[in-house]
Amino acid sequence: MKDYYATLGVSKDASSDEIKKAYRKLALQYHPDKNPGDKAAEERFKEINEAYAVLSDPDKRANYDRYGTEAPQMGGFPGGGFGDIFDLFEQVFGFRSPTAQRSSAPRGEDLEAVVELTLEEAFSGKEAEVTYHRLVPCESCAGSGGKRETCPACRGRGVQEQIQQSFFGTMRTQVPCATCRGRGYRITETCPTCKGQGRKERQEKISVSIPAGIDENQLLRVSGMGNINLGGPGDLFVRIHLQPHPHLEREGPNLFYRLRLGLAQATLGARVEIPGIDGPVPLDIPPGTEHGEIFEMDGKGMPYPGRRGRGSLRVVTEIAVPKQLSKKARQLLEEYAKEVGEEVHPEGFWDRLKRVFKS
């Protein structure tokens, strides 16, 4: 277990101000800009920032004091990147050091496309063709936007130098050139095809592998297939839309089927076939089944994406009460009612007359 208190040289009951003061002192001492090429100082700088990232946050500090880590499920310094350390350094000291400079060129925008699937296609998975439009470099000007000339402000470097006063004394930092927006050039004659944008819309057609068991509104990421810009391409996100099924309803990995049973089937029992997602499934209905009972058929639902096994097929019973009866069927029901002691409404003259006209 790492001793963050020892790393910063403070006691376990140190106040937040004492922790911040100790961090500022050590961060300045071991900052890479003051120790160029010193790997030991660089590692020490990372350890100091890791300790401060935990002890400066009340919740992380409480978890660290209790469990020996900033969060039970967390695997080390948040983010893990050296850039995050400089973000923390910038928050405490109010400026960004030259070592932390990053590329100013923006990447392309992410895009989204929709793929419609039947429930059967979602069950088995498939290769789906996706057609969409994205921005790519203009062929007429090769993405330049037109004729270029070197930016006179930054002399083609794309960055300008700023001078700041800090705890180190005078610090020189580099920022994107405001004149050319970090490109190092400016356009003197606009491309008529793309109107100086350097990008033009193009239709794309790609094949996307849909995994078995995918659900409604899930997103599949296709890296690098979004809009293209100076900083690289964005990504394409494919959203899944499932068409309604004529018989089955879905809830996660489970499927539902509403089974309509006649009075005789529910009372006496029956053997029926359920239209499952991958073929008919036999089901025995026991005598005395009531309305709303659920029969669960394990392993007959949707596949679990990325792992083995399937959900359940749940059959919900609905007792179908006949609206019209033949004369013989009515007589038999009346005899049944009399046998079990149920009071029923006797068929009157108007009821008989209606039945005669309907027949």
Tab-separated table of C-alpha atoms in Angstrom:
chain	number	residue	atom	x	y	z
A	1	MET	CA	0.000	0.000	0.000
A	2	LYS	CA	1.292	3.444	-0.952
A	3	ASP	CA	1.631	5.932	1.898
A	4	TYR	CA	0.335	9.142	0.346
A	5	TYR	CA	0.862	11.079	3.559
A	6	ALA	CA	4.535	10.119	3.593
A	7	THR	CA	4.829	11.021	-0.090
A	8	LEU	CA	3.752	14.593	0.679
A	9	GLY	CA	5.527	14.663	4.036
A	10	VAL	CA	2.434	15.426	6.120
A	11	SER	CA	0.715	13.736	9.045
A	12	LYS	CA	-2.522	11.750	8.733
A	13	ASP	CA	-4.468	14.497	10.507
A	14	ALA	CA	-3.085	17.254	8.258
A	15	SER	CA	-5.577	19.907	7.134
A	16	SER	CA	-6.409	20.504	3.480
A	17	ASP	CA	-4.377	23.729	3.539
A	18	GLU	CA	-1.345	21.885	4.915
A	19	ILE	CA	-1.677	19.211	2.207
A	20	LYS	CA	-1.947	21.825	-0.534
A	21	LYS	CA	1.063	23.752	0.824
A	22	ALA	CA	3.194	20.596	0.920
A	23	TYR	CA	2.114	19.672	-2.603
A	24	ARG	CA	2.978	23.095	-4.037
A	25	LYS	CA	6.446	22.948	-2.545
A	26	LEU	CA	7.244	19.434	-3.803
A	27	ALA	CA	5.609	19.910	-7.225
A	28	LEU	CA	7.775	22.953	-7.883
A	29	GLN	CA	10.882	21.104	-6.731
A	30	TYR	CA	10.382	18.020	-8.928
A	31	HIS	CA	8.609	19.568	-11.932
A	32	PRO	CA	10.019	18.172	-15.240
A	33	ASP	CA	10.707	21.702	-16.504
A	34	LYS	CA	13.159	22.221	-13.640
A	35	ASN	CA	14.651	18.738	-14.049
A	36	PRO	CA	14.930	18.108	-17.803
A	37	GLY	CA	15.948	14.555	-18.622
A	38	ASP	CA	15.841	13.436	-14.963
A	39	LYS	CA	13.692	10.266	-14.968
A	40	ALA	CA	13.816	9.951	-11.170
A	41	ALA	CA	12.468	13.482	-10.749
A	42	GLU	CA	9.751	12.731	-13.298
A	43	GLU	CA	8.635	9.622	-11.377
A	44	ARG	CA	8.732	11.565	-8.110
A	45	PHE	CA	6.578	14.281	-9.709
A	46	LYS	CA	4.018	11.655	-10.714
A	47	GLU	CA	3.952	10.173	-7.192
A	48	ILE	CA	3.427	13.616	-5.663
A	49	ASN	CA	0.529	14.360	-7.988
A	50	GLU	CA	-1.008	10.942	-7.382
A	51	ALA	CA	-0.882	11.506	-3.633
A	52	TYR	CA	-2.367	14.990	-3.900
A	53	ALA	CA	-5.154	13.849	-6.251
A	54	VAL	CA	-6.349	11.500	-3.492
A	55	LEU	CA	-5.701	13.528	-0.327
A	56	SER	CA	-7.138	16.766	-1.733
A	57	ASP	CA	-10.516	15.102	-2.408
A	58	PRO	CA	-12.523	14.515	0.821
A	59	ASP	CA	-14.324	11.417	-0.492
A	60	LYS	CA	-11.184	9.794	-1.926
A	61	ARG	CA	-9.246	10.639	1.230
A	62	ALA	CA	-11.932	9.044	3.416
A	63	ASN	CA	-11.864	5.871	1.302
A	64	TYR	CA	-8.076	5.844	1.375
A	65	ASP	CA	-8.009	6.161	5.173
A	66	ARG	CA	-10.546	3.353	5.483
A	67	TYR	CA	-9.606	0.923	2.693
A	68	GLY	CA	-6.068	1.891	1.756
A	69	THR	CA	-7.174	3.085	-1.684
A	70	GLU	CA	-9.046	6.126	-2.960
A	71	ALA	CA	-11.993	3.939	-4.098
A	72	PRO	CA	-12.618	0.187	-3.654
A	73	GLN	CA	-12.976	-0.403	-7.415
A	74	MET	CA	-10.365	2.071	-8.598
A	75	GLY	CA	-7.129	0.782	-10.047
A	76	GLY	CA	-4.567	3.485	-9.346
A	77	PHE	CA	-4.133	7.127	-10.238
A	78	PRO	CA	-7.245	8.524	-11.934
A	79	GLY	CA	-6.853	8.745	-15.692
A	80	GLY	CA	-3.353	7.296	-15.587
A	81	GLY	CA	-2.107	9.800	-18.151
A	82	PHE	CA	0.752	12.262	-17.747
A	83	GLY	CA	-1.511	14.932	-19.189
A	84	ASP	CA	-3.870	14.529	-16.228
A	85	ILE	CA	-1.014	15.372	-13.896
A	86	PHE	CA	-0.472	18.633	-15.700
A	87	ASP	CA	-4.221	19.339	-15.561
A	88	LEU	CA	-3.992	19.019	-11.778
A	89	PHE	CA	-0.851	21.164	-11.743
A	90	GLU	CA	-2.668	23.822	-13.762
A	91	GLN	CA	-5.604	23.867	-11.308
A	92	VAL	CA	-3.324	24.476	-8.330
A	93	PHE	CA	-0.846	26.945	-9.876
A	94	GLY	CA	-3.084	28.633	-12.453
A	95	PHE	CA	-0.927	28.121	-15.564
A	96	ARG	CA	0.125	25.368	-17.940
A	97	SER	CA	3.756	24.495	-18.421
A	98	PRO	CA	5.391	24.017	-21.860
A	99	THR	CA	5.766	20.292	-21.181
A	100	ALA	CA	1.976	19.984	-21.133
A	101	GLN	CA	1.351	21.454	-24.575
A	102	ARG	CA	-0.813	19.267	-26.786
A	103	SER	CA	-1.857	19.265	-30.404
A	104	SER	CA	-4.287	22.080	-31.155
A	105	ALA	CA	-5.620	20.562	-34.377
A	106	PRO	CA	-9.228	19.412	-33.836
A	107	ARG	CA	-10.277	15.897	-34.762
A	108	GLY	CA	-13.306	15.273	-36.916
A	109	GLU	CA	-16.801	15.160	-35.491
A	110	ASP	CA	-18.419	11.891	-34.408
A	111	LEU	CA	-21.416	10.762	-36.449
A	112	GLU	CA	-24.421	8.527	-35.827
A	113	ALA	CA	-26.308	6.195	-38.150
A	114	VAL	CA	-29.330	3.972	-37.477
A	115	VAL	CA	-29.692	0.299	-38.418
A	116	GLU	CA	-33.126	-1.343	-38.309
A	117	LEU	CA	-33.277	-5.019	-37.379
A	118	THR	CA	-35.968	-7.622	-36.980
A	119	LEU	CA	-36.032	-9.465	-33.683
A	120	GLU	CA	-34.800	-12.577	-35.513
A	121	GLU	CA	-31.799	-10.651	-36.894
A	122	ALA	CA	-30.990	-9.336	-33.419
A	123	PHE	CA	-31.226	-12.915	-32.151
A	124	SER	CA	-28.755	-14.388	-34.641
A	125	GLY	CA	-26.565	-11.346	-35.420
A	126	LYS	CA	-25.647	-10.309	-38.950
A	127	GLU	CA	-23.451	-8.192	-41.192
A	128	ALA	CA	-25.413	-4.997	-41.787
A	129	GLU	CA	-24.756	-2.485	-44.545
A	130	VAL	CA	-24.733	1.129	-43.333
A	131	THR	CA	-25.061	4.052	-45.746
A	132	TYR	CA	-24.406	7.551	-44.423
A	133	HIS	CA	-22.684	10.845	-45.311
A	134	ARG	CA	-19.481	12.227	-43.808
A	135	LEU	CA	-16.999	15.027	-44.447
A	136	VAL	CA	-13.722	14.013	-46.120
A	137	PRO	CA	-10.779	16.077	-47.487
A	138	CYS	CA	-11.746	18.006	-50.598
A	139	GLU	CA	-10.216	16.348	-53.679
A	140	SER	CA	-9.913	19.624	-55.588
A	141	CYS	CA	-7.607	21.269	-53.052
A	142	ALA	CA	-6.357	18.123	-51.262
A	143	GLY	CA	-7.923	19.397	-48.053
A	144	SER	CA	-6.043	22.686	-48.051
A	145	GLY	CA	-9.080	24.890	-48.626
A	146	GLY	CA	-7.318	26.724	-51.468
A	147	LYS	CA	-3.965	28.351	-52.188
A	148	ARG	CA	-1.839	28.812	-49.087
A	149	GLU	CA	0.885	31.053	-47.829
A	150	THR	CA	2.961	30.711	-44.700
A	151	CYS	CA	1.421	32.491	-41.742
A	152	PRO	CA	3.461	35.665	-41.137
A	153	ALA	CA	2.559	35.750	-37.431
A	154	CYS	CA	3.967	32.345	-36.463
A	155	ARG	CA	6.164	31.792	-39.555
A	156	GLY	CA	4.535	28.461	-40.271
A	157	ARG	CA	5.015	26.926	-36.818
A	158	GLY	CA	1.344	27.102	-35.834
A	159	VAL	CA	2.205	28.287	-32.320
A	160	GLN	CA	3.177	31.537	-30.683
A	161	GLU	CA	5.185	32.110	-27.548
A	162	GLN	CA	3.718	33.638	-24.420
A	163	ILE	CA	5.673	34.890	-21.420
A	164	GLN	CA	4.234	34.297	-17.944
A	165	GLN	CA	5.475	35.054	-14.474
A	166	SER	CA	5.270	32.051	-12.150
A	167	PHE	CA	6.865	30.459	-9.150
A	168	PHE	CA	9.701	29.403	-11.436
A	169	GLY	CA	10.272	33.005	-12.465
A	170	THR	CA	9.752	33.869	-16.127
A	171	MET	CA	8.166	30.998	-18.058
A	172	ARG	CA	7.755	30.810	-21.810
A	173	THR	CA	4.780	28.819	-23.031
A	174	GLN	CA	3.462	28.032	-26.490
A	175	VAL	CA	-0.148	28.575	-27.526
A	176	PRO	CA	-1.905	28.043	-30.884
A	177	CYS	CA	-1.370	30.939	-33.268
A	178	ALA	CA	-4.404	33.225	-33.244
A	179	THR	CA	-3.831	34.391	-36.817
A	180	CYS	CA	-3.903	30.971	-38.506
A	181	ARG	CA	-5.646	29.047	-35.699
A	182	GLY	CA	-2.683	26.742	-35.282
A	183	ARG	CA	-2.461	25.639	-38.931
A	184	GLY	CA	0.796	27.444	-39.773
A	185	TYR	CA	-0.657	28.906	-42.974
A	186	ARG	CA	-3.489	31.053	-44.219
A	187	ILE	CA	-5.544	30.751	-47.396
A	188	THR	CA	-5.035	33.419	-50.068
A	189	GLU	CA	-7.373	31.983	-52.716
A	190	THR	CA	-10.454	30.008	-51.665
A	191	CYS	CA	-11.144	26.631	-53.280
A	192	PRO	CA	-14.428	26.950	-55.244
A	193	THR	CA	-15.374	23.322	-54.627
A	194	CYS	CA	-15.313	23.335	-50.822
A	195	LYS	CA	-15.452	27.140	-50.395
A	196	GLY	CA	-12.319	27.141	-48.298
A	197	GLN	CA	-13.499	24.507	-45.824
A	198	GLY	CA	-11.030	21.864	-46.999
A	199	ARG	CA	-13.731	19.230	-46.584
A	200	LYS	CA	-16.576	17.981	-48.716
A	201	GLU	CA	-19.515	15.677	-47.993
A	202	ARG	CA	-19.353	12.162	-49.405
A	203	GLN	CA	-21.627	9.153	-49.170
A	204	GLU	CA	-20.101	6.142	-47.448
A	205	LYS	CA	-21.243	2.529	-47.466
A	206	ILE	CA	-19.693	0.196	-44.906
A	207	SER	CA	-20.432	-3.215	-43.422
A	208	VAL	CA	-20.934	-3.435	-39.655
A	209	SER	CA	-20.897	-6.685	-37.698
A	210	ILE	CA	-23.995	-6.868	-35.452
A	211	PRO	CA	-23.450	-9.208	-32.486
A	212	ALA	CA	-26.135	-11.707	-31.520
A	213	GLY	CA	-28.391	-10.506	-28.701
A	214	ILE	CA	-28.016	-6.766	-29.334
A	215	ASP	CA	-30.853	-4.659	-27.920
A	216	GLU	CA	-32.809	-1.537	-28.809
A	217	ASN	CA	-30.848	1.765	-28.764
A	218	GLN	CA	-27.485	0.109	-28.193
A	219	LEU	CA	-24.551	1.795	-29.947
A	220	LEU	CA	-21.778	0.143	-31.942
A	221	ARG	CA	-18.625	2.220	-32.378
A	222	VAL	CA	-16.792	2.140	-35.709
A	223	SER	CA	-13.469	3.831	-35.052
A	224	GLY	CA	-12.203	6.421	-37.550
A	225	MET	CA	-15.322	6.462	-39.740
A	226	GLY	CA	-16.680	9.847	-38.662
A	227	ASN	CA	-15.875	13.218	-40.230
A	228	ILE	CA	-12.214	13.815	-41.144
A	229	ASN	CA	-10.349	16.909	-39.932
A	230	LEU	CA	-6.765	18.095	-39.422
A	231	GLY	CA	-6.503	16.296	-36.086
A	232	GLY	CA	-7.717	12.994	-37.495
A	233	PRO	CA	-11.098	11.360	-38.073
A	234	GLY	CA	-13.976	11.109	-35.647
A	235	ASP	CA	-15.902	7.904	-34.998
A	236	LEU	CA	-19.169	6.531	-36.336
A	237	PHE	CA	-21.730	5.281	-33.819
A	238	VAL	CA	-24.339	2.863	-35.159
A	239	ARG	CA	-27.586	2.928	-33.163
A	240	ILE	CA	-29.814	-0.167	-33.190
A	241	HIS	CA	-33.559	0.093	-33.765
A	242	LEU	CA	-35.642	-3.084	-33.465
A	243	GLN	CA	-38.816	-3.513	-35.480
A	244	PRO	CA	-41.907	-4.673	-33.550
A	245	HIS	CA	-42.430	-8.431	-33.613
A	246	PRO	CA	-45.878	-9.817	-34.510
A	247	HIS	CA	-45.937	-12.281	-31.589
A	248	LEU	CA	-43.104	-11.652	-29.144
A	249	GLU	CA	-42.231	-8.786	-26.827
A	250	ARG	CA	-38.717	-8.199	-25.501
A	251	GLU	CA	-37.399	-7.050	-22.146
A	252	GLY	CA	-33.606	-7.274	-22.050
A	253	PRO	CA	-32.588	-10.921	-22.632
A	254	ASN	CA	-36.111	-12.204	-21.941
A	255	LEU	CA	-38.995	-12.661	-24.390
A	256	PHE	CA	-42.732	-12.557	-23.617
A	257	TYR	CA	-45.578	-14.284	-25.413
A	258	ARG	CA	-49.252	-13.725	-24.582
A	259	LEU	CA	-51.070	-17.061	-24.911
A	260	ARG	CA	-54.848	-16.923	-25.358
A	261	LEU	CA	-56.537	-19.987	-23.891
A	262	GLY	CA	-60.147	-21.049	-24.272
A	263	LEU	CA	-62.250	-21.872	-21.204
A	264	ALA	CA	-61.993	-25.585	-21.871
A	265	GLN	CA	-58.201	-25.443	-22.376
A	266	ALA	CA	-57.665	-23.505	-19.162
A	267	THR	CA	-60.009	-25.761	-17.209
A	268	LEU	CA	-59.082	-29.177	-18.579
A	269	GLY	CA	-55.467	-28.528	-19.616
A	270	ALA	CA	-53.927	-28.655	-23.083
A	271	ARG	CA	-50.715	-29.077	-25.045
A	272	VAL	CA	-49.893	-26.025	-27.190
A	273	GLU	CA	-47.060	-24.754	-29.367
A	274	ILE	CA	-45.440	-21.398	-28.616
A	275	PRO	CA	-43.882	-19.496	-31.578
A	276	GLY	CA	-40.380	-19.115	-30.159
A	277	ILE	CA	-37.700	-16.903	-31.679
A	278	ASP	CA	-35.910	-19.884	-33.228
A	279	GLY	CA	-38.847	-22.211	-33.838
A	280	PRO	CA	-42.005	-23.636	-32.204
A	281	VAL	CA	-41.702	-24.670	-28.536
A	282	PRO	CA	-44.184	-27.187	-27.035
A	283	LEU	CA	-45.800	-26.269	-23.707
A	284	ASP	CA	-48.105	-28.330	-21.474
A	285	ILE	CA	-50.876	-26.281	-19.868
A	286	PRO	CA	-51.966	-27.917	-16.592
A	287	PRO	CA	-55.690	-28.207	-15.721
A	288	GLY	CA	-57.046	-25.242	-13.764
A	289	THR	CA	-54.715	-22.633	-15.275
A	290	GLU	CA	-55.842	-19.119	-14.381
A	291	HIS	CA	-55.706	-15.824	-16.248
A	292	GLY	CA	-52.323	-14.088	-15.910
A	293	GLU	CA	-50.258	-17.146	-14.959
A	294	ILE	CA	-46.662	-17.115	-16.241
A	295	PHE	CA	-44.799	-20.142	-17.551
A	296	GLU	CA	-41.037	-19.546	-17.765
A	297	MET	CA	-39.036	-21.483	-20.340
A	298	ASP	CA	-35.352	-21.141	-19.498
A	299	GLY	CA	-32.847	-20.761	-22.325
A	300	LYS	CA	-35.474	-19.885	-24.939
A	301	GLY	CA	-34.964	-16.106	-24.906
A	302	MET	CA	-32.336	-13.835	-26.479
A	303	PRO	CA	-28.572	-14.555	-26.357
A	304	TYR	CA	-26.430	-12.649	-23.885
A	305	PRO	CA	-24.155	-10.406	-26.018
A	306	GLY	CA	-20.530	-11.408	-25.769
A	307	ARG	CA	-21.065	-14.467	-23.578
A	308	ARG	CA	-22.740	-17.844	-23.565
A	309	GLY	CA	-26.315	-18.514	-22.522
A	310	ARG	CA	-29.758	-17.149	-23.273
A	311	GLY	CA	-32.563	-15.480	-21.376
A	312	SER	CA	-36.036	-16.938	-20.841
A	313	LEU	CA	-39.229	-17.147	-22.855
A	314	ARG	CA	-42.070	-16.171	-20.521
A	315	VAL	CA	-45.559	-17.228	-21.545
A	316	VAL	CA	-48.363	-15.141	-20.007
A	317	THR	CA	-51.837	-16.712	-20.153
A	318	GLU	CA	-54.974	-14.816	-21.155
A	319	ILE	CA	-58.323	-16.578	-20.796
A	320	ALA	CA	-60.429	-15.913	-23.894
A	321	VAL	CA	-64.133	-15.615	-23.046
A	322	PRO	CA	-66.345	-16.353	-26.099
A	323	LYS	CA	-68.619	-13.492	-27.172
A	324	GLN	CA	-71.017	-15.737	-29.112
A	325	LEU	CA	-72.177	-19.258	-28.355
A	326	SER	CA	-74.109	-21.803	-30.352
A	327	LYS	CA	-77.340	-23.045	-28.857
A	328	LYS	CA	-75.747	-26.351	-27.872
A	329	ALA	CA	-72.678	-24.664	-26.341
A	330	ARG	CA	-74.907	-22.394	-24.277
A	331	GLN	CA	-76.958	-25.351	-23.038
A	332	LEU	CA	-73.797	-27.176	-22.026
A	333	LEU	CA	-72.487	-24.129	-20.148
A	334	GLU	CA	-75.807	-23.676	-18.382
A	335	GLU	CA	-75.696	-27.331	-17.333
A	336	TYR	CA	-72.140	-26.818	-16.094
A	337	ALA	CA	-73.193	-23.743	-14.112
A	338	LYS	CA	-76.077	-25.654	-12.572
A	339	GLU	CA	-73.759	-28.555	-11.713
A	340	VAL	CA	-71.251	-26.374	-9.844
A	341	GLY	CA	-73.827	-24.058	-8.319
A	342	GLU	CA	-73.097	-20.879	-10.274
A	343	GLU	CA	-75.891	-18.400	-10.909
A	344	VAL	CA	-76.035	-17.184	-14.518
A	345	HIS	CA	-78.268	-14.753	-16.410
A	346	PRO	CA	-80.982	-16.743	-18.225
A	347	GLU	CA	-81.407	-16.153	-21.914
A	348	GLY	CA	-84.483	-14.028	-22.456
A	349	PHE	CA	-86.664	-13.371	-25.508
A	350	TRP	CA	-84.608	-10.457	-26.817
A	351	ASP	CA	-81.372	-12.407	-26.365
A	352	ARG	CA	-82.800	-15.288	-28.400
A	353	LEU	CA	-84.087	-12.898	-31.041
A	354	LYS	CA	-80.637	-11.211	-31.367
A	355	ARG	CA	-78.963	-14.615	-31.646
A	356	VAL	CA	-81.380	-15.676	-34.405
A	357	PHE	CA	-80.700	-12.526	-36.457
A	358	LYS	CA	-76.894	-12.792	-35.973
A	359	SER	CA	-76.905	-16.410	-37.075
